[in-house]
PDB file of C-alpha atoms and ligand atoms in Angstrom:
ATOM      1  CA  UNK A   1       0.000   0.000   0.000  1.00  0.00           C
ATOM      2  CA  UNK A   2       1.202   3.503  -0.798  1.00  0.00           C
ATOM      3  CA  UNK A   3       2.108   5.768   2.118  1.00  0.00           C
ATOM      4  CA  UNK A   4       0.286   8.950   1.065  1.00  0.00           C
ATOM      5  CA  UNK A   5       2.283  11.165   3.398  1.00  0.00           C
ATOM      6  CA  UNK A   6       5.441  10.124   1.596  1.00  0.00           C
ATOM      7  CA  UNK A   7       3.827  10.160  -1.845  1.00  0.00           C
ATOM      8  CA  UNK A   8       1.575  13.197  -1.624  1.00  0.00           C
ATOM      9  CA  UNK A   9       1.500  13.440  -5.402  1.00  0.00           C
ATOM     10  CA  UNK A  10      -0.122  10.014  -5.872  1.00  0.00           C
ATOM     11  CA  UNK A  11      -3.776  10.638  -6.711  1.00  0.00           C
ATOM     12  CA  UNK A  12      -6.561   8.928  -4.759  1.00  0.00           C
ATOM     13  CA  UNK A  13      -8.514   6.479  -6.940  1.00  0.00           C
ATOM     14  CA  UNK A  14     -12.224   7.358  -7.013  1.00  0.00           C
ATOM     15  CA  UNK A  15     -15.371   6.340  -8.838  1.00  0.00           C
ATOM     16  CA  UNK A  16     -18.342   8.693  -9.163  1.00  0.00           C
ATOM     17  CA  UNK A  17     -21.894   7.356  -8.905  1.00  0.00           C
ATOM     18  CA  UNK A  18     -24.174  10.228  -9.901  1.00  0.00           C
ATOM     19  CA  UNK A  19     -27.534  11.415 -11.271  1.00  0.00           C
ATOM     20  CA  UNK A  20     -26.795  14.631 -13.226  1.00  0.00           C
ATOM     21  CA  UNK A  21     -28.339  17.017 -12.247  1.00  0.00           C
ATOM     22  CA  UNK A  22     -26.735  20.463 -12.153  1.00  0.00           C
ATOM     23  CA  UNK A  23     -24.632  19.983  -9.039  1.00  0.00           C
ATOM     24  CA  UNK A  24     -23.624  16.471 -10.122  1.00  0.00           C
ATOM     25  CA  UNK A  25     -22.081  18.081 -13.208  1.00  0.00           C
ATOM     26  CA  UNK A  26     -19.774  20.138 -11.003  1.00  0.00           C
ATOM     27  CA  UNK A  27     -18.992  17.034  -8.927  1.00  0.00           C
ATOM     28  CA  UNK A  28     -17.953  15.228 -12.100  1.00  0.00           C
ATOM     29  CA  UNK A  29     -15.754  18.128 -13.213  1.00  0.00           C
ATOM     30  CA  UNK A  30     -14.138  18.395  -9.795  1.00  0.00           C
ATOM     31  CA  UNK A  31     -13.474  14.646  -9.697  1.00  0.00           C
ATOM     32  CA  UNK A  32     -11.928  14.749 -13.181  1.00  0.00           C
ATOM     33  CA  UNK A  33     -10.070  18.051 -12.856  1.00  0.00           C
ATOM     34  CA  UNK A  34      -8.585  17.869  -9.368  1.00  0.00           C
ATOM     35  CA  UNK A  35      -5.014  16.545  -9.406  1.00  0.00           C
ATOM     36  CA  UNK A  36      -5.456  14.858  -6.012  1.00  0.00           C
ATOM     37  CA  UNK A  37      -7.969  12.441  -7.552  1.00  0.00           C
ATOM     38  CA  UNK A  38      -7.833   9.790 -10.242  1.00  0.00           C
ATOM     39  CA  UNK A  39     -11.317   9.281 -11.677  1.00  0.00           C
ATOM     40  CA  UNK A  40     -11.512   5.582 -12.604  1.00  0.00           C
ATOM     41  CA  UNK A  41     -15.123   5.452 -13.707  1.00  0.00           C
ATOM     42  CA  UNK A  42     -18.547   7.085 -13.737  1.00  0.00           C
ATOM     43  CA  UNK A  43     -21.822   5.319 -13.027  1.00  0.00           C
ATOM     44  CA  UNK A  44     -25.331   6.680 -13.203  1.00  0.00           C
ATOM     45  CA  UNK A  45     -28.536   6.109 -11.287  1.00  0.00           C
ATOM     46  CA  UNK A  46     -32.133   7.246 -11.603  1.00  0.00           C
ATOM     47  CA  UNK A  47     -32.672  10.226  -9.311  1.00  0.00           C
ATOM     48  CA  UNK A  48     -32.843  13.821 -10.473  1.00  0.00           C
ATOM     49  CA  UNK A  49     -34.156  12.411 -13.728  1.00  0.00           C
ATOM     50  CA  UNK A  50     -34.961   9.008 -15.186  1.00  0.00           C
ATOM     51  CA  UNK A  51     -31.916   6.787 -15.722  1.00  0.00           C
ATOM     52  CA  UNK A  52     -31.937   7.423 -19.477  1.00  0.00           C
ATOM     53  CA  UNK A  53     -31.724  11.162 -18.741  1.00  0.00           C
ATOM     54  CA  UNK A  54     -29.065  11.018 -16.013  1.00  0.00           C
ATOM     55  CA  UNK A  55     -26.941   8.733 -18.204  1.00  0.00           C
ATOM     56  CA  UNK A  56     -27.313  11.011 -21.222  1.00  0.00           C
ATOM     57  CA  UNK A  57     -26.540  14.019 -19.049  1.00  0.00           C
ATOM     58  CA  UNK A  58     -23.418  12.421 -17.576  1.00  0.00           C
ATOM     59  CA  UNK A  59     -22.196  11.768 -21.123  1.00  0.00           C
ATOM     60  CA  UNK A  60     -22.929  15.397 -22.046  1.00  0.00           C
ATOM     61  CA  UNK A  61     -21.163  16.749 -18.959  1.00  0.00           C
ATOM     62  CA  UNK A  62     -18.080  14.631 -19.708  1.00  0.00           C
ATOM     63  CA  UNK A  63     -18.144  15.646 -23.367  1.00  0.00           C
ATOM     64  CA  UNK A  64     -18.366  19.368 -22.620  1.00  0.00           C
ATOM     65  CA  UNK A  65     -15.290  19.146 -20.384  1.00  0.00           C
ATOM     66  CA  UNK A  66     -13.298  16.933 -22.781  1.00  0.00           C
ATOM     67  CA  UNK A  67     -13.304  13.989 -20.378  1.00  0.00           C
ATOM     68  CA  UNK A  68     -12.610  10.909 -22.484  1.00  0.00           C
ATOM     69  CA  UNK A  69     -11.242   7.496 -21.585  1.00  0.00           C
ATOM     70  CA  UNK A  70     -13.146   7.256 -18.303  1.00  0.00           C
ATOM     71  CA  UNK A  71     -15.663   4.378 -18.557  1.00  0.00           C
ATOM     72  CA  UNK A  72     -19.276   5.399 -17.942  1.00  0.00           C
ATOM     73  CA  UNK A  73     -21.998   2.850 -17.187  1.00  0.00           C
ATOM     74  CA  UNK A  74     -25.694   3.046 -16.392  1.00  0.00           C
ATOM     75  CA  UNK A  75     -27.125   1.498 -13.254  1.00  0.00           C
ATOM     76  CA  UNK A  76     -30.463   1.239 -11.514  1.00  0.00           C
ATOM     77  CA  UNK A  77     -33.480   2.810 -13.171  1.00  0.00           C
ATOM     78  CA  UNK A  78     -35.526   2.760  -9.988  1.00  0.00           C
ATOM     79  CA  UNK A  79     -35.040   2.517  -6.234  1.00  0.00           C
ATOM     80  CA  UNK A  80     -34.793  -0.885  -4.524  1.00  0.00           C
ATOM     81  CA  UNK A  81     -38.456  -1.104  -3.559  1.00  0.00           C
ATOM     82  CA  UNK A  82     -40.144   2.204  -4.369  1.00  0.00           C
ATOM     83  CA  UNK A  83     -41.180   3.968  -7.550  1.00  0.00           C
ATOM     84  CA  UNK A  84     -38.708   6.570  -8.782  1.00  0.00           C
ATOM     85  CA  UNK A  85     -39.532  10.187  -8.022  1.00  0.00           C
ATOM     86  CA  UNK A  86     -37.472  12.748  -9.950  1.00  0.00           C
ATOM     87  CA  UNK A  87     -36.789  16.449  -9.304  1.00  0.00           C
ATOM     88  CA  UNK A  88     -37.980  18.517 -12.301  1.00  0.00           C
ATOM     89  CA  UNK A  89     -38.829  21.424  -9.974  1.00  0.00           C
ATOM     90  CA  UNK A  90     -35.077  21.848  -9.358  1.00  0.00           C
ATOM     91  CA  UNK A  91     -33.348  20.397 -12.431  1.00  0.00           C
ATOM     92  CA  UNK A  92     -35.973  20.923 -15.169  1.00  0.00           C
ATOM     93  CA  UNK A  93     -37.600  18.404 -17.474  1.00  0.00           C
ATOM     94  CA  UNK A  94     -34.254  17.107 -18.839  1.00  0.00           C
ATOM     95  CA  UNK A  95     -32.709  16.993 -15.333  1.00  0.00           C
ATOM     96  CA  UNK A  96     -30.039  19.317 -16.803  1.00  0.00           C
ATOM     97  CA  UNK A  97     -32.045  22.283 -18.082  1.00  0.00           C
ATOM     98  CA  UNK A  98     -30.436  25.585 -18.992  1.00  0.00           C
ATOM     99  CA  UNK A  99     -27.741  25.235 -21.658  1.00  0.00           C
ATOM    100  CA  UNK A 100     -28.225  23.585 -25.032  1.00  0.00           C
ATOM    101  CA  UNK A 101     -26.959  20.034 -24.522  1.00  0.00           C
ATOM    102  CA  UNK A 102     -24.404  19.010 -27.182  1.00  0.00           C
ATOM    103  CA  UNK A 103     -24.439  15.555 -28.730  1.00  0.00           C
ATOM    104  CA  UNK A 104     -22.470  13.348 -26.313  1.00  0.00           C
ATOM    105  CA  UNK A 105     -19.182  11.921 -27.573  1.00  0.00           C
ATOM    106  CA  UNK A 106     -18.829   9.442 -24.697  1.00  0.00           C
ATOM    107  CA  UNK A 107     -20.173   5.899 -25.083  1.00  0.00           C
ATOM    108  CA  UNK A 108     -22.049   3.847 -22.489  1.00  0.00           C
ATOM    109  CA  UNK A 109     -20.038   0.937 -21.106  1.00  0.00           C
ATOM    110  CA  UNK A 110     -21.919  -2.374 -21.534  1.00  0.00           C
ATOM    111  CA  UNK A 111     -20.825  -3.734 -18.149  1.00  0.00           C
ATOM    112  CA  UNK A 112     -23.495  -1.769 -16.293  1.00  0.00           C
ATOM    113  CA  UNK A 113     -22.901   0.196 -13.105  1.00  0.00           C
ATOM    114  CA  UNK A 114     -22.557  -2.711 -10.693  1.00  0.00           C
ATOM    115  CA  UNK A 115     -20.343  -4.688 -13.086  1.00  0.00           C
ATOM    116  CA  UNK A 116     -18.132  -1.686 -13.787  1.00  0.00           C
ATOM    117  CA  UNK A 117     -17.823  -0.699 -10.137  1.00  0.00           C
ATOM    118  CA  UNK A 118     -16.955  -4.265  -9.225  1.00  0.00           C
ATOM    119  CA  UNK A 119     -14.246  -4.528 -11.893  1.00  0.00           C
ATOM    120  CA  UNK A 120     -12.699  -1.143 -11.202  1.00  0.00           C
ATOM    121  CA  UNK A 121     -12.619  -1.582  -7.441  1.00  0.00           C
ATOM    122  CA  UNK A 122     -11.337  -5.147  -7.589  1.00  0.00           C
ATOM    123  CA  UNK A 123      -8.602  -4.278 -10.082  1.00  0.00           C
ATOM    124  CA  UNK A 124      -7.300  -1.273  -8.169  1.00  0.00           C
ATOM    125  CA  UNK A 125      -3.989  -1.714  -6.362  1.00  0.00           C
ATOM    126  CA  UNK A 126      -5.136   0.953  -3.890  1.00  0.00           C
ATOM    127  CA  UNK A 127      -8.469   0.996  -2.037  1.00  0.00           C
ATOM    128  CA  UNK A 128     -10.997   3.005  -4.020  1.00  0.00           C
ATOM    129  CA  UNK A 129     -13.191   5.800  -2.683  1.00  0.00           C
ATOM    130  CA  UNK A 130     -16.774   5.742  -3.929  1.00  0.00           C
ATOM    131  CA  UNK A 131     -18.179   9.236  -4.430  1.00  0.00           C
ATOM    132  CA  UNK A 132     -21.965   8.902  -4.432  1.00  0.00           C
ATOM    133  CA  UNK A 133     -23.969  11.983  -5.359  1.00  0.00           C
ATOM    134  CA  UNK A 134     -27.393  10.479  -5.986  1.00  0.00           C
ATOM    135  CA  UNK A 135     -29.681   7.885  -4.419  1.00  0.00           C
ATOM    136  CA  UNK A 136     -27.595   4.974  -3.076  1.00  0.00           C
ATOM    137  CA  UNK A 137     -29.371   2.318  -5.166  1.00  0.00           C
ATOM    138  CA  UNK A 138     -26.320   1.223  -7.194  1.00  0.00           C
ATOM    139  CA  UNK A 139     -24.119   1.099  -4.115  1.00  0.00           C
ATOM    140  CA  UNK A 140     -26.683  -0.974  -2.214  1.00  0.00           C
ATOM    141  CA  UNK A 141     -26.868  -3.396  -5.152  1.00  0.00           C
ATOM    142  CA  UNK A 142     -23.068  -3.629  -5.255  1.00  0.00           C
ATOM    143  CA  UNK A 143     -22.933  -4.266  -1.505  1.00  0.00           C
ATOM    144  CA  UNK A 144     -25.693  -6.867  -1.754  1.00  0.00           C
ATOM    145  CA  UNK A 145     -24.453  -8.787  -4.797  1.00  0.00           C
ATOM    146  CA  UNK A 146     -20.679  -8.432  -4.385  1.00  0.00           C
ATOM    147  CA  UNK A 147     -20.058  -7.695  -0.686  1.00  0.00           C
ATOM    148  CA  UNK A 148     -16.425  -8.807  -1.016  1.00  0.00           C
ATOM    149  CA  UNK A 149     -15.765  -5.722  -3.161  1.00  0.00           C
ATOM    150  CA  UNK A 150     -16.212  -3.514  -0.101  1.00  0.00           C
ATOM    151  CA  UNK A 151     -12.926  -4.908   1.193  1.00  0.00           C
ATOM    152  CA  UNK A 152     -11.136  -2.712  -1.335  1.00  0.00           C
ATOM    153  CA  UNK A 153     -13.249   0.399  -0.700  1.00  0.00           C
ATOM    154  CA  UNK A 154     -11.496   3.111   1.294  1.00  0.00           C
ATOM    155  CA  UNK A 155     -14.661   5.108   1.899  1.00  0.00           C
ATOM    156  CA  UNK A 156     -18.118   5.755   0.534  1.00  0.00           C
ATOM    157  CA  UNK A 157     -18.526   9.514   0.557  1.00  0.00           C
ATOM    158  CA  UNK A 158     -22.189  10.221   0.010  1.00  0.00           C
ATOM    159  CA  UNK A 159     -23.886  13.524  -0.609  1.00  0.00           C
ATOM    160  CA  UNK A 160     -27.170  12.857   1.079  1.00  0.00           C
ATOM    161  CA  UNK A 161     -29.061  13.125   4.299  1.00  0.00           C
ATOM    162  CA  UNK A 162     -28.913  15.918   6.824  1.00  0.00           C
ATOM    163  CA  UNK A 163     -28.168  16.386  10.486  1.00  0.00           C
ATOM    164  CA  UNK A 164     -31.204  18.670  10.646  1.00  0.00           C
ATOM    165  CA  UNK A 165     -34.157  19.346   8.402  1.00  0.00           C
ATOM    166  CA  UNK A 166     -34.668  18.011   4.877  1.00  0.00           C
ATOM    167  CA  UNK A 167     -35.243  19.641   1.501  1.00  0.00           C
ATOM    168  CA  UNK A 168     -37.934  17.454  -0.052  1.00  0.00           C
ATOM    169  CA  UNK A 169     -39.956  16.722   3.063  1.00  0.00           C
ATOM    170  CA  UNK A 170     -39.506  18.411   6.444  1.00  0.00           C
ATOM    171  CA  UNK A 171     -37.004  15.762   7.542  1.00  0.00           C
ATOM    172  CA  UNK A 172     -35.708  14.034   4.404  1.00  0.00           C
ATOM    173  CA  UNK A 173     -33.056  15.106   1.942  1.00  0.00           C
ATOM    174  CA  UNK A 174     -33.756  14.183  -1.707  1.00  0.00           C
ATOM    175  CA  UNK A 175     -31.153  11.428  -2.285  1.00  0.00           C
ATOM    176  CA  UNK A 176     -32.118   9.749   0.962  1.00  0.00           C
ATOM    177  CA  UNK A 177     -35.839  10.192   0.380  1.00  0.00           C
ATOM    178  CA  UNK A 178     -35.730   8.673  -3.134  1.00  0.00           C
ATOM    179  CA  UNK A 179     -34.298   5.388  -1.871  1.00  0.00           C
ATOM    180  CA  UNK A 180     -34.184   5.096   1.918  1.00  0.00           C
ATOM    181  CA  UNK A 181     -33.988   1.297   1.707  1.00  0.00           C
ATOM    182  CA  UNK A 182     -30.729   1.646  -0.213  1.00  0.00           C
ATOM    183  CA  UNK A 183     -29.313   3.849   2.531  1.00  0.00           C
ATOM    184  CA  UNK A 184     -30.320   1.190   5.068  1.00  0.00           C
ATOM    185  CA  UNK A 185     -28.709  -1.601   3.025  1.00  0.00           C
ATOM    186  CA  UNK A 186     -25.467   0.349   2.736  1.00  0.00           C
ATOM    187  CA  UNK A 187     -25.471   1.106   6.466  1.00  0.00           C
ATOM    188  CA  UNK A 188     -26.156  -2.567   7.249  1.00  0.00           C
ATOM    189  CA  UNK A 189     -23.202  -3.638   5.123  1.00  0.00           C
ATOM    190  CA  UNK A 190     -21.057  -1.516   7.451  1.00  0.00           C
ATOM    191  CA  UNK A 191     -18.560  -0.025   5.001  1.00  0.00           C
ATOM    192  CA  UNK A 192     -16.568   3.057   5.865  1.00  0.00           C
ATOM    193  CA  UNK A 193     -19.158   5.765   5.159  1.00  0.00           C
ATOM    194  CA  UNK A 194     -19.023   9.539   5.184  1.00  0.00           C
ATOM    195  CA  UNK A 195     -22.251  11.513   4.985  1.00  0.00           C
ATOM    196  CA  UNK A 196     -22.088  14.952   3.410  1.00  0.00           C
ATOM    197  CA  UNK A 197     -25.550  16.275   4.160  1.00  0.00           C
ATOM    198  CA  UNK A 198     -27.542  19.439   3.702  1.00  0.00           C
ATOM    199  CA  UNK A 199     -26.201  20.852   6.971  1.00  0.00           C
ATOM    200  CA  UNK A 200     -22.852  21.344   5.227  1.00  0.00           C
ATOM    201  CA  UNK A 201     -23.810  21.600   1.531  1.00  0.00           C
ATOM    202  CA  UNK A 202     -26.049  24.571   2.315  1.00  0.00           C
ATOM    203  CA  UNK A 203     -22.833  26.428   3.117  1.00  0.00           C
ATOM    204  CA  UNK A 204     -21.758  26.099  -0.556  1.00  0.00           C
ATOM    205  CA  UNK A 205     -23.997  28.789  -2.041  1.00  0.00           C
ATOM    206  CA  UNK A 206     -23.451  29.650  -5.702  1.00  0.00           C
ATOM    207  CA  UNK A 207     -23.852  33.415  -5.421  1.00  0.00           C
ATOM    208  CA  UNK A 208     -24.011  35.900  -8.296  1.00  0.00           C
ATOM    209  CA  UNK A 209     -20.367  36.804  -7.525  1.00  0.00           C
ATOM    210  CA  UNK A 210     -19.418  33.162  -7.879  1.00  0.00           C
ATOM    211  CA  UNK A 211     -21.131  32.963 -11.277  1.00  0.00           C
ATOM    212  CA  UNK A 212     -19.154  36.020 -12.420  1.00  0.00           C
ATOM    213  CA  UNK A 213     -15.951  34.427 -11.195  1.00  0.00           C
ATOM    214  CA  UNK A 214     -16.623  31.183 -13.058  1.00  0.00           C
ATOM    215  CA  UNK A 215     -17.576  33.089 -16.213  1.00  0.00           C
ATOM    216  CA  UNK A 216     -14.167  34.749 -16.136  1.00  0.00           C
ATOM    217  CA  UNK A 217     -12.479  31.355 -16.456  1.00  0.00           C
ATOM    218  CA  UNK A 218     -13.544  31.637 -20.089  1.00  0.00           C
ATOM    219  CA  UNK A 219     -13.486  28.046 -21.315  1.00  0.00           C
ATOM    220  CA  UNK A 220     -16.257  25.784 -22.643  1.00  0.00           C
ATOM    221  CA  UNK A 221     -16.777  24.086 -19.283  1.00  0.00           C
ATOM    222  CA  UNK A 222     -17.143  27.361 -17.405  1.00  0.00           C
ATOM    223  CA  UNK A 223     -19.561  28.756 -19.998  1.00  0.00           C
ATOM    224  CA  UNK A 224     -21.717  25.615 -19.797  1.00  0.00           C
ATOM    225  CA  UNK A 225     -21.429  25.628 -16.000  1.00  0.00           C
ATOM    226  CA  UNK A 226     -22.586  29.227 -15.706  1.00  0.00           C
ATOM    227  CA  UNK A 227     -25.637  28.457 -17.843  1.00  0.00           C
ATOM    228  CA  UNK A 228     -26.375  25.515 -15.578  1.00  0.00           C
ATOM    229  CA  UNK A 229     -26.074  27.722 -12.531  1.00  0.00           C
ATOM    230  CA  UNK A 230     -28.371  30.401 -13.942  1.00  0.00           C
ATOM    231  CA  UNK A 231     -31.145  27.833 -14.347  1.00  0.00           C
ATOM    232  CA  UNK A 232     -30.346  26.264 -10.974  1.00  0.00           C
ATOM    233  CA  UNK A 233     -30.459  29.661  -9.256  1.00  0.00           C
ATOM    234  CA  UNK A 234     -33.901  30.375 -10.689  1.00  0.00           C
ATOM    235  CA  UNK A 235     -35.110  26.925  -9.598  1.00  0.00           C
ATOM    236  CA  UNK A 236     -33.958  27.381  -6.034  1.00  0.00           C
ATOM    237  CA  UNK A 237     -35.466  30.839  -5.876  1.00  0.00           C
ATOM    238  CA  UNK A 238     -38.825  29.524  -7.077  1.00  0.00           C
ATOM    239  CA  UNK A 239     -38.882  26.189  -5.246  1.00  0.00           C
ATOM    240  CA  UNK A 240     -37.091  26.963  -1.993  1.00  0.00           C
ATOM    241  CA  UNK A 241     -37.078  30.747  -1.728  1.00  0.00           C
ATOM    242  CA  UNK A 242     -33.282  30.802  -1.596  1.00  0.00           C
ATOM    243  CA  UNK A 243     -31.441  33.735  -3.196  1.00  0.00           C
ATOM    244  CA  UNK A 244     -28.443  31.549  -4.105  1.00  0.00           C
ATOM    245  CA  UNK A 245     -28.552  27.791  -4.621  1.00  0.00           C
ATOM    246  CA  UNK A 246     -26.510  25.265  -2.641  1.00  0.00           C
ATOM    247  CA  UNK A 247     -24.123  23.334  -4.904  1.00  0.00           C
ATOM    248  CA  UNK A 248     -24.392  20.104  -2.922  1.00  0.00           C
ATOM    249  CA  UNK A 249     -22.591  17.346  -4.779  1.00  0.00           C
ATOM    250  CA  UNK A 250     -19.077  18.748  -5.327  1.00  0.00           C
ATOM    251  CA  UNK A 251     -18.733  19.198  -1.561  1.00  0.00           C
ATOM    252  CA  UNK A 252     -18.453  15.401  -1.273  1.00  0.00           C
ATOM    253  CA  UNK A 253     -15.703  15.419  -3.890  1.00  0.00           C
ATOM    254  CA  UNK A 254     -13.858  18.283  -2.205  1.00  0.00           C
ATOM    255  CA  UNK A 255     -13.856  16.377   1.072  1.00  0.00           C
ATOM    256  CA  UNK A 256     -11.814  13.613  -0.566  1.00  0.00           C
ATOM    257  CA  UNK A 257      -9.567  15.851  -2.671  1.00  0.00           C
ATOM    258  CA  UNK A 258      -8.822  18.312   0.144  1.00  0.00           C
ATOM    259  CA  UNK A 259      -9.890  16.740   3.469  1.00  0.00           C
ATOM    260  CA  UNK A 260      -8.858  19.839   5.407  1.00  0.00           C
ATOM    261  CA  UNK A 261     -11.704  21.762   3.752  1.00  0.00           C
ATOM    262  CA  UNK A 262     -14.432  19.786   5.529  1.00  0.00           C
ATOM    263  CA  UNK A 263     -14.648  19.131   9.264  1.00  0.00           C
ATOM    264  CA  UNK A 264     -16.197  15.802  10.168  1.00  0.00           C
ATOM    265  CA  UNK A 265     -17.256  13.998  13.334  1.00  0.00           C
ATOM    266  CA  UNK A 266     -17.838  10.314  14.033  1.00  0.00           C
ATOM    267  CA  UNK A 267     -21.481   9.737  14.867  1.00  0.00           C
ATOM    268  CA  UNK A 268     -24.331   7.276  14.884  1.00  0.00           C
ATOM    269  CA  UNK A 269     -26.224   7.453  11.580  1.00  0.00           C
ATOM    270  CA  UNK A 270     -29.525   5.731  10.843  1.00  0.00           C
ATOM    271  CA  UNK A 271     -32.220   6.223   8.251  1.00  0.00           C
ATOM    272  CA  UNK A 272     -35.991   6.124   8.617  1.00  0.00           C
ATOM    273  CA  UNK A 273     -37.545   3.637   6.204  1.00  0.00           C
ATOM    274  CA  UNK A 274     -40.997   3.149   7.730  1.00  0.00           C
ATOM    275  CA  UNK A 275     -42.244   6.646   8.439  1.00  0.00           C
ATOM    276  CA  UNK A 276     -45.218   7.981   6.552  1.00  0.00           C
ATOM    277  CA  UNK A 277     -44.074  11.613   6.864  1.00  0.00           C
ATOM    278  CA  UNK A 278     -40.444  10.920   7.740  1.00  0.00           C
ATOM    279  CA  UNK A 279     -39.252   8.257   5.250  1.00  0.00           C
ATOM    280  CA  UNK A 280     -35.694   9.039   4.220  1.00  0.00           C
ATOM    281  CA  UNK A 281     -34.992  11.138   7.308  1.00  0.00           C
ATOM    282  CA  UNK A 282     -31.464  10.596   8.574  1.00  0.00           C
ATOM    283  CA  UNK A 283     -30.935  10.381  12.318  1.00  0.00           C
ATOM    284  CA  UNK A 284     -27.481  11.629  13.298  1.00  0.00           C
ATOM    285  CA  UNK A 285     -26.558  11.576  16.971  1.00  0.00           C
ATOM    286  CA  UNK A 286     -24.318  14.613  17.332  1.00  0.00           C
ATOM    287  CA  UNK A 287     -24.932  15.168  21.040  1.00  0.00           C
ATOM    288  CA  UNK A 288     -26.100  13.057  23.920  1.00  0.00           C
ATOM    289  CA  UNK A 289     -25.797   9.317  24.268  1.00  0.00           C
ATOM    290  CA  UNK A 290     -26.361   7.187  21.181  1.00  0.00           C
ATOM    291  CA  UNK A 291     -27.986   3.833  21.876  1.00  0.00           C
ATOM    292  CA  UNK A 292     -25.632   2.253  19.326  1.00  0.00           C
ATOM    293  CA  UNK A 293     -22.008   2.946  18.426  1.00  0.00           C
ATOM    294  CA  UNK A 294     -20.885   5.501  15.872  1.00  0.00           C
ATOM    295  CA  UNK A 295     -20.979   4.014  12.383  1.00  0.00           C
ATOM    296  CA  UNK A 296     -20.186   6.943  10.084  1.00  0.00           C
ATOM    297  CA  UNK A 297     -18.230  10.106   9.591  1.00  0.00           C
ATOM    298  CA  UNK A 298     -20.509  13.086   9.234  1.00  0.00           C
ATOM    299  CA  UNK A 299     -19.496  16.380   7.615  1.00  0.00           C
ATOM    300  CA  UNK A 300     -20.294  19.409   9.764  1.00  0.00           C
ATOM    301  CA  UNK A 301     -18.358  22.426   8.494  1.00  0.00           C
ATOM    302  CA  UNK A 302     -17.028  23.623   5.116  1.00  0.00           C
ATOM    303  CA  UNK A 303     -14.177  26.002   4.315  1.00  0.00           C
ATOM    304  CA  UNK A 304     -16.303  27.838   1.767  1.00  0.00           C
ATOM    305  CA  UNK A 305     -13.557  29.934   0.154  1.00  0.00           C
ATOM    306  CA  UNK A 306     -11.255  26.930  -0.163  1.00  0.00           C
ATOM    307  CA  UNK A 307     -14.080  24.901  -1.694  1.00  0.00           C
ATOM    308  CA  UNK A 308     -14.773  27.421  -4.442  1.00  0.00           C
ATOM    309  CA  UNK A 309     -11.052  27.701  -5.154  1.00  0.00           C
ATOM    310  CA  UNK A 310     -10.990  23.948  -5.843  1.00  0.00           C
ATOM    311  CA  UNK A 311     -14.085  24.103  -8.067  1.00  0.00           C
ATOM    312  CA  UNK A 312     -12.648  26.976 -10.094  1.00  0.00           C
ATOM    313  CA  UNK A 313      -9.217  25.347 -10.389  1.00  0.00           C
ATOM    314  CA  UNK A 314     -10.726  22.094 -11.675  1.00  0.00           C
ATOM    315  CA  UNK A 315     -12.804  23.896 -14.288  1.00  0.00           C
ATOM    316  CA  UNK A 316      -9.709  25.808 -15.392  1.00  0.00           C
ATOM    317  CA  UNK A 317      -7.785  22.633 -16.231  1.00  0.00           C
ATOM    318  CA  UNK A 318     -10.697  21.169 -18.180  1.00  0.00           C
ATOM    319  CA  UNK A 319     -11.612  22.206 -21.673  1.00  0.00           C
TER     320      UNK A 319
HETATM  321  C1  BDR B 401     -29.255  16.293  -3.801  1.00  0.00           C
HETATM  322  O1  BDR B 401     -30.432  16.052  -4.559  1.00  0.00           O
HETATM  323  C2  BDR B 401     -30.224  16.389  -5.915  1.00  0.00           C
HETATM  324  O2  BDR B 401     -31.221  17.242  -6.348  1.00  0.00           O
HETATM  325  C3  BDR B 401     -28.866  17.010  -6.014  1.00  0.00           C
HETATM  326  O3  BDR B 401     -28.215  16.588  -7.208  1.00  0.00           O
HETATM  327  C4  BDR B 401     -28.132  16.527  -4.790  1.00  0.00           C
HETATM  328  O4  BDR B 401     -27.459  15.300  -5.046  1.00  0.00           O
HETATM  329  C5  BDR B 401     -29.504  17.439  -2.843  1.00  0.00           C
HETATM  330  O5  BDR B 401     -30.558  17.130  -1.985  1.00  0.00           O
HETATM  331 CA1   CA B 402     -27.086  14.483  -7.281  1.00  0.00          CA
END
């Protein structure tokens, strides 16, 4: 195993399981453009849009940024037990509304998400970090069908959940609410897990100043990204009454690329699967006495300026 302190330049192998989605696009660009990370593969899941849309969008997002040679496979088209509910009120009818979407130049890998994840993780000489920025359906399927693969997983860093209130129901965050059973399966399989929830992603607000700053980068990725953010800003203003939208998903990527940017605590994490009004709610014991031991790392604080520096730098090195 590589000693990372001695070999600081050796990138961390990661795979990105996503459902683009505006903020997933930035997560993909950060994973591909940050020199601390080596993006081994991209997998897609139904979430912000139907699987056919999130897969198409992931191909578009990779194409825009000139990301080629990274395998991309489609995964689950619906949650483990529930019907899929998408998020057109935030991401539009295509799940990536705003810019004109160019014809994707990236093919879909025939191995499928679970097959691709299994092969990439098994073949890696170094434990792989799974970046999950959508519902955890694919990761639950991987853990259920090929549990041995988790032995070579360094961490599952998931944008989802919240230590407080939700964003789709009073207590549930969208990714958790879409497939709470998948969250429960992943928790039951007891991998290393880091939750990057709304409590921290709501610190990453894409303000008008930030849009201006990204526009000044002046490449194709930044131009596309700014158009995404204009639509996303309008959505959040209309749907959530927020002046600037939280760019959730790249926070999970930043935590792996630059761990010092995100403070975390070890805590007990559970998910509600039975509630009628609370399904998908995450229970995080931050204070008091948990009835069961801590089972996850939970993000609690973001270095906002450092985060945006990483996002901008990644977009700069892309096309
Ligand atoms: C999460 O839900 C989706 O809308 C975003 O892409 C993000 O992954 C935020 O709740
Ligand atoms: Ca997402």
